[in-house]
Tab-separated table of C-alpha atoms in Angstrom:
chain	number	residue	atom	x	y	z
A	782	MET	CA	107.175	116.133	94.887
A	783	THR	CA	107.789	113.333	97.369
A	784	ARG	CA	108.143	109.994	95.592
A	785	ILE	CA	106.882	107.000	97.522
A	786	ALA	CA	107.367	103.388	96.529
A	787	VAL	CA	104.547	101.042	97.518
A	788	VAL	CA	105.876	97.495	97.520
A	789	ASP	CA	103.650	95.311	95.332
A	790	TYR	CA	104.078	91.664	96.234
A	791	GLY	CA	100.607	90.440	95.395
A	792	ALA	CA	99.230	91.231	98.825
A	793	GLY	CA	95.811	92.457	97.835
A	794	ASN	CA	94.310	95.900	97.583
A	795	LEU	CA	96.830	98.553	96.514
A	796	VAL	CA	94.232	100.838	94.950
A	797	SER	CA	93.300	102.406	98.277
A	798	ILE	CA	96.844	103.104	99.433
A	799	ASP	CA	97.735	104.474	95.982
A	800	GLU	CA	94.747	106.799	96.002
A	801	ALA	CA	95.285	107.876	99.620
A	802	LEU	CA	98.990	108.693	99.123
A	803	ARG	CA	98.175	110.653	95.965
A	804	ALA	CA	95.505	112.528	97.915
A	805	ALA	CA	98.245	113.305	100.453
A	806	GLY	CA	100.291	114.884	97.682
A	807	ALA	CA	102.803	112.145	96.938
A	808	GLU	CA	103.894	110.606	93.678
A	809	VAL	CA	103.364	106.851	93.946
A	810	VAL	CA	105.529	104.175	92.359
A	811	LEU	CA	104.438	100.539	92.577
A	812	ALA	CA	107.623	98.606	93.313
A	813	HIS	CA	107.789	95.081	91.906
A	814	GLY	CA	111.538	94.726	92.372
A	815	GLU	CA	114.679	96.433	93.653
A	816	ALA	CA	115.074	98.549	90.498
A	817	ASP	CA	111.805	100.340	91.274
A	818	LEU	CA	113.266	101.726	94.508
A	819	ALA	CA	115.770	103.939	92.691
A	820	GLY	CA	115.105	107.620	93.268
A	821	VAL	CA	112.265	107.235	95.744
A	822	ASP	CA	112.108	109.103	99.049
A	823	ALA	CA	110.139	106.615	101.125
A	824	LEU	CA	109.003	103.025	101.208
A	825	VAL	CA	105.563	101.713	102.128
A	826	VAL	CA	104.987	97.997	102.681
A	827	PRO	CA	101.258	97.254	102.846
A	828	GLY	CA	99.758	93.814	103.060
A	829	VAL	CA	97.135	91.500	104.402
A	830	GLY	CA	97.111	87.773	104.930
A	831	ALA	CA	99.709	85.415	106.285
A	832	ALA	CA	103.407	86.094	106.855
A	833	ARG	CA	104.954	83.056	105.163
A	834	PRO	CA	103.495	83.537	101.659
A	835	ALA	CA	104.250	87.259	101.960
A	836	MET	CA	107.914	86.615	102.797
A	837	GLU	CA	108.119	84.087	99.959
A	838	ARG	CA	106.792	86.625	97.469
A	839	LEU	CA	109.161	89.333	98.745
A	840	ARG	CA	112.049	86.876	98.402
A	841	ARG	CA	111.002	85.867	94.882
A	842	ARG	CA	110.983	89.530	93.861
A	843	GLY	CA	114.409	90.093	95.388
A	844	LEU	CA	113.031	92.648	97.842
A	845	VAL	CA	114.005	91.220	101.243
A	846	GLU	CA	117.574	92.560	101.352
A	847	PRO	CA	116.707	95.932	99.737
A	848	ILE	CA	114.013	96.477	102.396
A	849	ARG	CA	116.441	95.539	105.184
A	850	CYS	CA	119.087	97.883	103.749
A	851	TRP	CA	116.551	100.676	103.367
A	852	ILE	CA	115.634	100.445	107.037
A	853	ALA	CA	119.266	100.015	108.135
A	854	ALA	CA	120.064	103.252	106.277
A	855	ASP	CA	117.381	104.948	108.401
A	856	ARG	CA	115.329	105.998	105.401
A	857	PRO	CA	111.572	106.768	105.763
A	858	PHE	CA	109.514	103.590	106.002
A	859	LEU	CA	105.886	102.793	106.765
A	860	GLY	CA	104.610	99.262	107.257
A	861	ILE	CA	100.845	98.761	107.206
A	862	CYS	CA	99.122	95.780	108.882
A	863	LEU	CA	101.056	92.702	107.722
A	864	GLY	CA	103.684	95.140	106.421
A	865	MET	CA	104.312	96.197	110.029
A	866	GLN	CA	104.247	92.641	111.404
A	867	LEU	CA	106.934	91.609	108.904
A	868	LEU	CA	109.373	94.015	110.606
A	869	PHE	CA	109.619	91.713	113.629
A	870	ASP	CA	111.527	88.447	114.049
A	871	GLY	CA	108.776	85.990	113.287
A	872	SER	CA	105.063	85.237	113.298
A	873	ASP	CA	103.107	82.695	115.293
A	874	GLU	CA	100.482	82.695	112.536
A	875	ASP	CA	102.376	80.179	110.441
A	876	GLY	CA	105.784	80.052	112.110
A	877	ALA	CA	107.343	82.242	109.415
A	878	ARG	CA	110.657	83.988	109.998
A	879	THR	CA	110.219	87.622	109.056
A	880	LEU	CA	112.526	90.595	108.455
A	881	GLY	CA	113.860	90.872	112.000
A	882	VAL	CA	114.606	94.589	111.974
A	883	LEU	CA	112.639	95.028	115.210
A	884	ALA	CA	112.929	92.663	118.173
A	885	GLY	CA	109.767	90.736	118.971
A	886	ARG	CA	107.193	88.353	117.575
A	887	THR	CA	103.783	88.601	115.972
A	888	VAL	CA	101.249	86.715	118.085
A	889	ARG	CA	97.523	86.018	118.043
A	890	LEU	CA	95.456	88.586	119.968
A	891	VAL	CA	94.701	87.248	123.432
A	892	ASP	CA	91.341	87.420	125.247
A	893	ALA	CA	89.653	88.846	122.128
A	894	PRO	CA	85.866	88.626	122.267
A	895	ARG	CA	85.817	87.826	118.551
A	896	LEU	CA	88.492	87.270	115.919
A	897	PRO	CA	89.354	88.558	113.385
A	898	HIS	CA	89.346	92.004	115.005
A	899	ILE	CA	87.370	93.848	112.318
A	900	GLY	CA	86.222	97.431	112.562
A	901	TRP	CA	87.032	100.875	113.955
A	902	ASN	CA	88.829	101.019	117.281
A	903	ALA	CA	90.565	103.692	119.307
A	904	VAL	CA	94.330	104.115	118.920
A	905	HIS	CA	95.826	105.344	122.209
A	906	ARG	CA	99.176	107.047	121.705
A	907	ARG	CA	101.758	106.453	124.403
A	908	ARG	CA	103.768	109.486	123.336
A	909	GLU	CA	103.547	112.211	120.741
A	910	HIS	CA	104.882	111.456	117.289
A	911	PRO	CA	104.724	113.513	114.067
A	912	LEU	CA	102.935	110.604	112.332
A	913	PHE	CA	99.844	111.459	114.386
A	914	ALA	CA	100.082	115.253	114.219
A	915	GLY	CA	96.609	116.757	113.908
A	916	VAL	CA	94.822	113.557	114.954
A	917	ALA	CA	92.683	113.677	118.098
A	918	PRO	CA	93.943	111.509	120.977
A	919	ASP	CA	92.244	108.096	120.918
A	920	ALA	CA	90.752	108.654	117.434
A	921	PRO	CA	89.378	105.426	115.899
A	922	PHE	CA	91.034	103.728	112.922
A	923	TYR	CA	90.005	100.722	110.855
A	924	PHE	CA	91.479	97.326	111.774
A	925	VAL	CA	91.152	93.939	110.115
A	926	HIS	CA	93.526	91.327	111.601
A	927	SER	CA	93.894	88.540	114.157
A	928	TYR	CA	97.597	88.948	114.986
A	929	ALA	CA	99.752	91.794	116.268
A	930	PRO	CA	103.426	92.198	117.115
A	931	VAL	CA	104.813	92.160	120.651
A	932	PRO	CA	108.034	94.216	120.727
A	933	THR	CA	110.704	92.846	123.069
A	934	GLY	CA	114.161	93.886	124.192
A	935	PRO	CA	115.529	97.073	125.735
A	936	ALA	CA	113.944	99.383	123.094
A	937	SER	CA	110.464	97.813	123.268
A	938	ALA	CA	108.872	100.537	125.389
A	939	GLU	CA	110.123	103.163	122.954
A	940	VAL	CA	109.090	101.149	119.861
A	941	ALA	CA	105.483	100.712	121.017
A	942	LEU	CA	104.021	104.027	119.876
A	943	ALA	CA	100.320	103.282	120.380
A	944	LEU	CA	98.035	100.705	121.982
A	945	THR	CA	94.554	99.466	121.148
A	946	GLU	CA	92.239	97.305	123.219
A	947	HIS	CA	90.374	94.273	121.923
A	948	GLY	CA	90.018	91.939	124.864
A	949	SER	CA	93.464	92.923	126.056
A	950	GLU	CA	95.763	95.634	124.761
A	951	PHE	CA	97.995	95.172	121.744
A	952	VAL	CA	100.542	97.393	120.009
A	953	SER	CA	98.753	99.205	117.178
A	954	ALA	CA	101.583	101.506	116.022
A	955	VAL	CA	105.371	101.356	116.225
A	956	ALA	CA	108.112	103.898	115.591
A	957	SER	CA	111.869	103.812	115.733
A	958	ARG	CA	113.790	106.703	114.178
A	959	ASN	CA	112.506	106.907	110.558
A	960	LEU	CA	110.789	103.550	110.773
A	961	THR	CA	107.034	103.590	111.358
A	962	GLY	CA	104.386	100.923	111.309
A	963	VAL	CA	100.657	100.753	111.960
A	964	GLN	CA	98.440	97.735	112.541
A	965	PHE	CA	95.361	99.609	111.290
A	966	HIS	CA	94.659	100.650	107.697
A	967	PRO	CA	95.169	104.423	107.358
A	968	GLU	CA	94.112	104.199	103.702
A	969	ARG	CA	90.716	102.942	104.923
A	970	SER	CA	90.358	105.148	107.997
A	971	GLY	CA	88.629	108.196	106.561
A	972	ARG	CA	89.937	111.687	107.277
A	973	ASP	CA	92.230	110.708	110.169
A	974	GLY	CA	93.809	108.001	108.047
A	975	LEU	CA	94.529	110.515	105.312
A	976	VAL	CA	96.068	112.835	107.918
A	977	VAL	CA	98.423	110.048	109.063
A	978	LEU	CA	99.465	109.340	105.477
A	979	ALA	CA	99.930	113.047	104.763
A	980	ASN	CA	102.111	113.253	107.894
A	981	PHE	CA	104.195	110.346	106.614
A	982	VAL	CA	104.552	112.039	103.221
A	983	SER	CA	105.747	115.204	105.001
A	984	LEU	CA	108.246	113.227	107.091
A	985	ALA	CA	109.534	111.639	103.891
A	986	ALA	CA	109.889	114.887	101.977
A	987	PRO	CA	113.373	115.230	100.510
A	988	VAL	CA	115.500	117.834	102.235
A	989	ALA	CA	115.941	120.790	99.905
A	990	SER	CA	119.513	120.925	98.718
B	1207	MET	CA	86.857	99.526	122.459
B	1208	LEU	CA	85.810	98.098	119.123
B	1209	THR	CA	82.840	100.018	117.734
B	1210	VAL	CA	79.830	98.433	116.040
B	1211	ARG	CA	79.853	99.154	112.323
B	1212	VAL	CA	76.970	100.691	110.373
B	1213	ILE	CA	77.180	99.570	106.756
B	1214	PRO	CA	75.189	100.821	103.763
B	1215	CYS	CA	74.799	98.148	101.109
B	1216	LEU	CA	74.927	98.925	97.413
B	1217	ASP	CA	73.137	96.365	95.247
B	1218	VAL	CA	74.703	96.848	91.860
B	1219	ALA	CA	73.490	95.550	88.502
B	1220	GLY	CA	75.088	96.524	85.235
B	1221	GLY	CA	77.334	98.961	87.078
B	1222	ARG	CA	74.441	100.885	88.676
B	1223	VAL	CA	72.939	100.822	92.162
B	1224	VAL	CA	69.515	99.294	91.638
B	1225	LYS	CA	67.782	99.021	94.982
B	1226	GLY	CA	65.521	101.982	95.381
B	1227	THR	CA	66.326	103.777	92.167
B	1228	ARG	CA	62.654	103.681	91.235
B	1229	PHE	CA	61.908	106.108	94.041
B	1230	VAL	CA	61.742	109.684	92.906
B	1231	ASP	CA	63.281	111.188	96.036
B	1232	LEU	CA	66.534	109.430	95.288
B	1233	VAL	CA	67.914	112.118	93.054
B	1234	ASP	CA	71.612	111.349	93.175
B	1235	ALA	CA	71.612	107.562	93.484
B	1236	GLY	CA	72.610	105.254	90.721
B	1237	ASP	CA	76.364	105.519	90.578
B	1238	PRO	CA	78.009	103.220	93.150
B	1239	ALA	CA	81.178	105.311	93.459
B	1240	GLU	CA	79.203	108.483	94.055
B	1241	LEU	CA	76.937	106.845	96.653
B	1242	ALA	CA	79.879	105.203	98.406
B	1243	GLY	CA	81.654	108.544	98.653
B	1244	ARG	CA	78.549	110.191	100.060
B	1245	TYR	CA	77.965	107.472	102.654
B	1246	ALA	CA	81.611	107.540	103.708
B	1247	ALA	CA	81.354	111.304	104.229
B	1248	GLU	CA	78.183	110.773	106.280
B	1249	GLY	CA	79.887	108.353	108.635
B	1250	ALA	CA	79.478	104.894	107.089
B	1251	ASP	CA	82.001	102.557	108.715
B	1252	GLU	CA	82.282	100.317	105.689
B	1253	ILE	CA	80.602	99.862	102.309
B	1254	VAL	CA	79.252	96.561	101.032
B	1255	PHE	CA	78.965	96.305	97.292
B	1256	LEU	CA	76.990	93.347	95.937
B	1257	ASP	CA	76.974	92.728	92.223
B	1258	ILE	CA	73.548	91.157	91.979
B	1259	SER	CA	73.658	90.703	88.215
B	1260	ALA	CA	77.075	89.014	88.325
B	1261	ALA	CA	76.941	88.027	84.697
B	1262	PRO	CA	80.212	86.414	83.620
B	1263	GLU	CA	80.628	88.947	80.811
B	1264	GLY	CA	80.202	91.728	83.354
B	1265	ARG	CA	83.357	90.883	85.356
B	1266	THR	CA	85.541	93.510	83.757
B	1267	THR	CA	82.881	96.154	84.217
B	1268	LEU	CA	82.562	95.138	87.843
B	1269	ARG	CA	86.294	95.554	88.426
B	1270	ASP	CA	86.181	99.018	86.901
B	1271	VAL	CA	83.275	99.997	89.127
B	1272	VAL	CA	84.978	98.499	92.200
B	1273	GLU	CA	88.113	100.496	91.481
B	1274	ARG	CA	86.208	103.752	90.980
B	1275	THR	CA	84.316	103.077	94.199
B	1276	ALA	CA	87.482	102.213	96.142
B	1277	ARG	CA	89.093	105.451	95.001
B	1278	ARG	CA	86.128	107.509	96.183
B	1279	ALA	CA	85.539	106.009	99.624
B	1280	PHE	CA	88.361	105.989	102.150
B	1281	VAL	CA	86.502	103.395	104.176
B	1282	PRO	CA	86.668	99.609	103.761
B	1283	LEU	CA	84.929	98.009	100.839
B	1284	THR	CA	83.511	94.489	100.780
B	1285	VAL	CA	82.597	93.184	97.341
B	1286	GLY	CA	80.386	90.197	96.599
B	1287	GLY	CA	78.673	88.614	93.667
B	1288	GLY	CA	79.843	85.984	91.259
B	1289	VAL	CA	83.324	85.278	92.672
B	1290	ARG	CA	83.922	81.548	92.074
B	1291	THR	CA	87.701	81.109	92.087
B	1292	THR	CA	90.772	82.337	93.964
B	1293	ALA	CA	91.884	84.076	90.752
B	1294	GLU	CA	88.617	86.013	90.609
B	1295	MET	CA	89.008	86.920	94.275
B	1296	ARG	CA	92.534	88.162	93.608
B	1297	ASP	CA	91.245	90.339	90.758
B	1298	VAL	CA	88.516	91.883	92.918
B	1299	LEU	CA	91.009	92.565	95.753
B	1300	ARG	CA	93.431	94.129	93.299
B	1301	ALA	CA	90.619	96.295	91.976
B	1302	GLY	CA	90.311	97.816	95.465
B	1303	ALA	CA	88.168	95.532	97.600
B	1304	ASP	CA	89.361	94.880	101.148
B	1305	LYS	CA	87.169	91.829	101.612
B	1306	VAL	CA	85.350	89.540	99.223
B	1307	SER	CA	82.012	87.978	100.023
B	1308	LEU	CA	81.323	84.425	98.838
B	1309	ASN	CA	77.800	83.036	98.702
B	1310	THR	CA	76.507	80.651	96.021
B	1311	ALA	CA	80.012	79.544	95.050
B	1312	ALA	CA	80.796	78.630	98.674
B	1313	VAL	CA	77.700	76.433	98.857
B	1314	ALA	CA	78.606	74.770	95.555
B	1315	THR	CA	82.277	74.348	96.508
B	1316	PRO	CA	82.917	74.734	100.254
B	1317	ASP	CA	86.630	74.168	99.695
B	1318	LEU	CA	86.721	77.554	97.909
B	1319	VAL	CA	86.416	79.176	101.361
B	1320	ARG	CA	89.470	77.286	102.610
B	1321	ARG	CA	91.533	78.077	99.515
B	1322	CYS	CA	90.656	81.786	99.591
B	1323	ALA	CA	91.417	82.031	103.310
B	1324	ARG	CA	94.761	80.300	102.917
B	1325	ARG	CA	95.759	82.546	100.033
B	1326	PHE	CA	94.427	85.928	101.179
B	1327	GLY	CA	93.906	85.420	104.904
B	1328	SER	CA	90.670	84.829	106.814
B	1329	GLN	CA	90.233	88.556	107.380
B	1330	ALA	CA	89.569	89.012	103.645
B	1331	VAL	CA	87.002	86.219	103.330
B	1332	VAL	CA	83.371	86.962	104.120
B	1333	VAL	CA	80.759	84.262	103.635
B	1334	ALA	CA	77.282	85.585	102.924
B	1335	ILE	CA	74.527	83.337	104.226
B	1336	ASP	CA	70.978	83.889	102.984
B	1337	ALA	CA	68.632	82.084	105.357
B	1338	ARG	CA	64.930	81.300	105.383
B	1339	ARG	CA	62.946	80.094	108.372
B	1340	ARG	CA	61.609	76.581	108.405
B	1341	ALA	CA	59.348	74.959	110.946
B	1342	THR	CA	61.526	72.297	112.525
B	1343	THR	CA	65.073	71.101	112.755
B	1344	PRO	CA	65.330	67.386	112.101
B	1345	GLY	CA	67.003	65.851	115.140
B	1346	HIS	CA	66.705	69.011	117.278
B	1347	PRO	CA	63.146	68.981	118.625
B	1348	GLU	CA	64.140	71.404	121.397
B	1349	GLU	CA	64.633	74.159	118.846
B	1350	PRO	CA	61.483	76.140	118.164
B	1351	PHE	CA	62.514	76.813	114.577
B	1352	ALA	CA	65.471	76.720	112.280
B	1353	TRP	CA	66.743	78.278	109.106
B	1354	GLU	CA	67.674	76.839	105.768
B	1355	VAL	CA	70.386	78.267	103.539
B	1356	VAL	CA	69.031	79.491	100.227
B	1357	VAL	CA	70.987	80.701	97.195
B	1358	LYS	CA	70.394	82.589	93.979
B	1359	GLY	CA	68.609	85.430	95.721
B	1360	GLY	CA	66.392	83.067	97.695
B	1361	ARG	CA	65.102	81.211	94.659
B	1362	GLU	CA	66.897	77.968	95.390
B	1363	ALA	CA	66.855	75.966	98.633
B	1364	THR	CA	69.976	74.019	99.570
B	1365	GLY	CA	68.816	71.749	102.380
B	1366	LEU	CA	71.665	73.122	104.557
B	1367	ASP	CA	70.920	74.228	108.107
B	1368	ALA	CA	72.083	77.847	108.380
B	1369	VAL	CA	73.719	77.492	111.819
B	1370	THR	CA	75.542	74.301	110.842
B	1371	TRP	CA	76.660	75.920	107.597
B	1372	ALA	CA	77.917	78.971	109.483
B	1373	GLU	CA	80.018	76.779	111.773
B	1374	GLN	CA	81.346	74.877	108.776
B	1375	VAL	CA	82.469	77.953	106.805
B	1376	VAL	CA	84.145	79.436	109.878
B	1377	GLU	CA	85.976	76.138	110.322
B	1378	LEU	CA	87.055	76.423	106.663
B	1379	GLY	CA	88.456	79.918	107.279
B	1380	ALA	CA	85.720	82.514	106.818
B	1381	GLY	CA	86.658	85.608	108.835
B	1382	GLU	CA	83.229	87.192	108.855
B	1383	LEU	CA	79.623	86.224	108.151
B	1384	LEU	CA	77.056	88.397	106.391
B	1385	VAL	CA	73.737	86.923	107.486
B	1386	THR	CA	70.614	87.944	105.585
B	1387	SER	CA	67.096	86.915	106.514
B	1388	ILE	CA	65.359	86.273	103.210
B	1389	ASP	CA	62.024	86.344	105.055
B	1390	ARG	CA	62.674	89.888	106.250
B	1391	ASP	CA	64.689	91.296	103.339
B	1392	GLY	CA	62.825	94.233	101.848
B	1393	THR	CA	59.910	93.928	104.306
B	1394	GLN	CA	61.048	96.563	106.829
B	1395	GLU	CA	59.804	94.298	109.638
B	1396	GLY	CA	63.156	94.430	111.432
B	1397	PHE	CA	66.078	92.042	111.487
B	1398	ASP	CA	65.451	88.374	112.344
B	1399	THR	CA	67.238	88.684	115.683
B	1400	ALA	CA	66.666	85.014	116.556
B	1401	LEU	CA	68.534	84.002	113.396
B	1402	LEU	CA	71.373	86.431	114.111
B	1403	ARG	CA	71.772	85.268	117.684
B	1404	ALA	CA	71.541	81.574	116.790
B	1405	ILE	CA	74.571	82.036	114.536
B	1406	ALA	CA	76.500	84.757	116.419
B	1407	ASP	CA	76.527	82.707	119.613
B	1408	ARG	CA	77.939	79.674	117.820
B	1409	VAL	CA	80.843	81.257	115.908
B	1410	PRO	CA	83.926	83.221	117.060
B	1411	VAL	CA	83.994	85.577	114.054
B	1412	PRO	CA	82.096	88.868	113.596
B	1413	LEU	CA	78.586	88.713	112.181
B	1414	VAL	CA	77.043	91.411	109.972
B	1415	ALA	CA	73.241	91.594	110.302
B	1416	SER	CA	71.227	92.087	107.129
B	1417	GLY	CA	67.639	92.013	105.961
B	1418	GLY	CA	64.624	93.890	107.237
B	1419	ALA	CA	65.925	97.102	108.826
B	1420	ALA	CA	63.196	99.732	109.053
B	1421	GLY	CA	64.430	102.160	111.685
B	1422	PRO	CA	67.122	102.885	114.274
B	1423	ALA	CA	65.514	100.604	116.886
B	1424	ASP	CA	66.022	97.620	114.584
B	1425	PHE	CA	69.758	98.244	114.458
B	1426	VAL	CA	69.889	98.398	118.241
B	1427	ALA	CA	68.011	95.085	118.463
B	1428	ALA	CA	70.357	93.412	115.979
B	1429	VAL	CA	73.247	94.191	118.326
B	1430	VAL	CA	71.638	93.864	121.760
B	1431	VAL	CA	69.393	90.869	120.998
B	1432	GLY	CA	71.015	89.442	117.891
B	1433	HIS	CA	74.655	89.852	119.081
B	1434	ALA	CA	75.692	91.258	115.696
B	1435	SER	CA	79.082	92.998	115.324
B	1436	ALA	CA	77.858	95.163	112.461
B	1437	VAL	CA	74.544	96.179	110.939
B	1438	LEU	CA	73.763	96.565	107.262
B	1439	ALA	CA	70.905	98.139	105.330
B	1440	ALA	CA	70.200	99.360	101.819
B	1441	SER	CA	66.859	100.940	101.074
B	1442	ILE	CA	66.359	102.947	104.277
B	1443	PHE	CA	69.631	104.756	103.560
B	1444	HIS	CA	69.075	105.080	99.802
B	1445	HIS	CA	65.584	106.501	100.362
B	1446	ARG	CA	66.945	108.797	103.059
B	1447	LEU	CA	64.349	107.484	105.489
B	1448	HIS	CA	67.030	107.460	108.185
B	1449	SER	CA	70.532	108.868	108.162
B	1450	ILE	CA	73.630	107.018	109.302
B	1451	ALA	CA	73.951	109.681	111.993
B	1452	ALA	CA	70.420	108.943	113.277
B	1453	VAL	CA	71.111	105.216	113.405
B	1454	LYS	CA	74.364	105.792	115.277
B	1455	ALA	CA	72.714	108.209	117.693
B	1456	ALA	CA	70.117	105.574	118.580
B	1457	MET	CA	72.812	102.956	119.037
B	1458	ALA	CA	74.903	105.257	121.216
B	1459	ALA	CA	71.837	106.071	123.339
B	1460	ALA	CA	71.404	102.321	123.869
B	1461	GLY	CA	74.984	102.072	125.131
B	1462	ILE	CA	76.432	100.542	121.956
B	1463	PRO	CA	79.915	101.859	121.066
B	1464	VAL	CA	79.890	103.591	117.662
B	1465	ARG	CA	82.378	105.687	115.734
B	1466	PRO	CA	81.217	109.304	115.746
B	1467	VAL	CA	80.077	110.604	112.369
B	1468	PRO	CA	82.306	113.317	110.873
B	1469	GLU	CA	81.328	116.769	112.096
B	1470	VAL	CA	81.868	118.339	108.705
B	1471	PRO	CA	81.081	115.986	105.830
B	1472	SER	CA	83.881	116.350	103.327
């Protein structure tokens, strides 16, 4: 069975992601520190709220370097909402410096009719990716956020996997090798959300030896 | 494009859904987790769960019920009722809520809104405003009427103007407002669209309309006239007077973007 560590750094609701990953057939480990990452096949960083307190809590739990190393080793990773934003260099929300494994910054949504952006909105894929296998093009997912990352640099076009429109367009999913991230909440997005998580569990399945 | 949410509301007391349980046609109501799962399968975009008993000794029970509900419904869950501190909000979020709704405690201690928003982010902080019409606004003779914030289920007036209060809590960090007309609640006379619009047009955050829904046309009016971002109702769904699908069909026919209901309820 695929073992997935969900990083617990006091960032709110983990019940839903736990339940959704179990429904997708994974064994879930709540990771409070580096030791909890031993023997797991994939890492999920969820999270809501602001970047600075999140980074502080990750640092306090000694998880910043292990997460960086995990991604550098090209092991399966999924960041959800704030957990995706943390992958970039920094956040305009509170000026926090974040993990910096992807080039770009997290910025406030521009031209949004209302913020926070709360509710179900279409996710337009820019290319096919196994994370979205079996999901209809432009299917709606649940969002609750005011900020989103803007990938920069030579790989940015490749990193931006999907776009969503709220006022103007923002990047709602990213992918780079075994690194994936979504701005929406798959654990709260009904059947399609469960399909995305099941796809991630499949991608993370250990290779039979 | 962002769709307009249709939200069934579960009024929970002592761990059971209470609104409408006295009606005989409601055979399977009562358990919040079961109802939440059913509504999610029928296309609910979110579930609001209000603990209307909110007795201090009932906190642990509430967390258990929230967790069971969160595990049954793979749609967002907003929980309100009796949260007075950031520690209590943390506990409710950890039990599986995505957002927490503050009402009486926010009126008593407005700074609670700011502290919760700073700790958990504005997107997790809903302020519920129960409002009752009053004849005049002191100092605003051009307004035909105004609304006063009431608390404790409408039993206690606060003297606060609802629109001013809405602006204040948004300034403090509320990421969403749940606006209930106490005059209309339970009457099935339709939402108070003037109240909704008076607030929605003055704040940048989404507004959830509540109180008075009788049929699909009321939901349309809450959005088109009231400028609501989401519409909430309890009894008409519990009594199966109208389905979520019927409400969404009426909204779609009026040109309002909605998320399609699942073709095969799971």
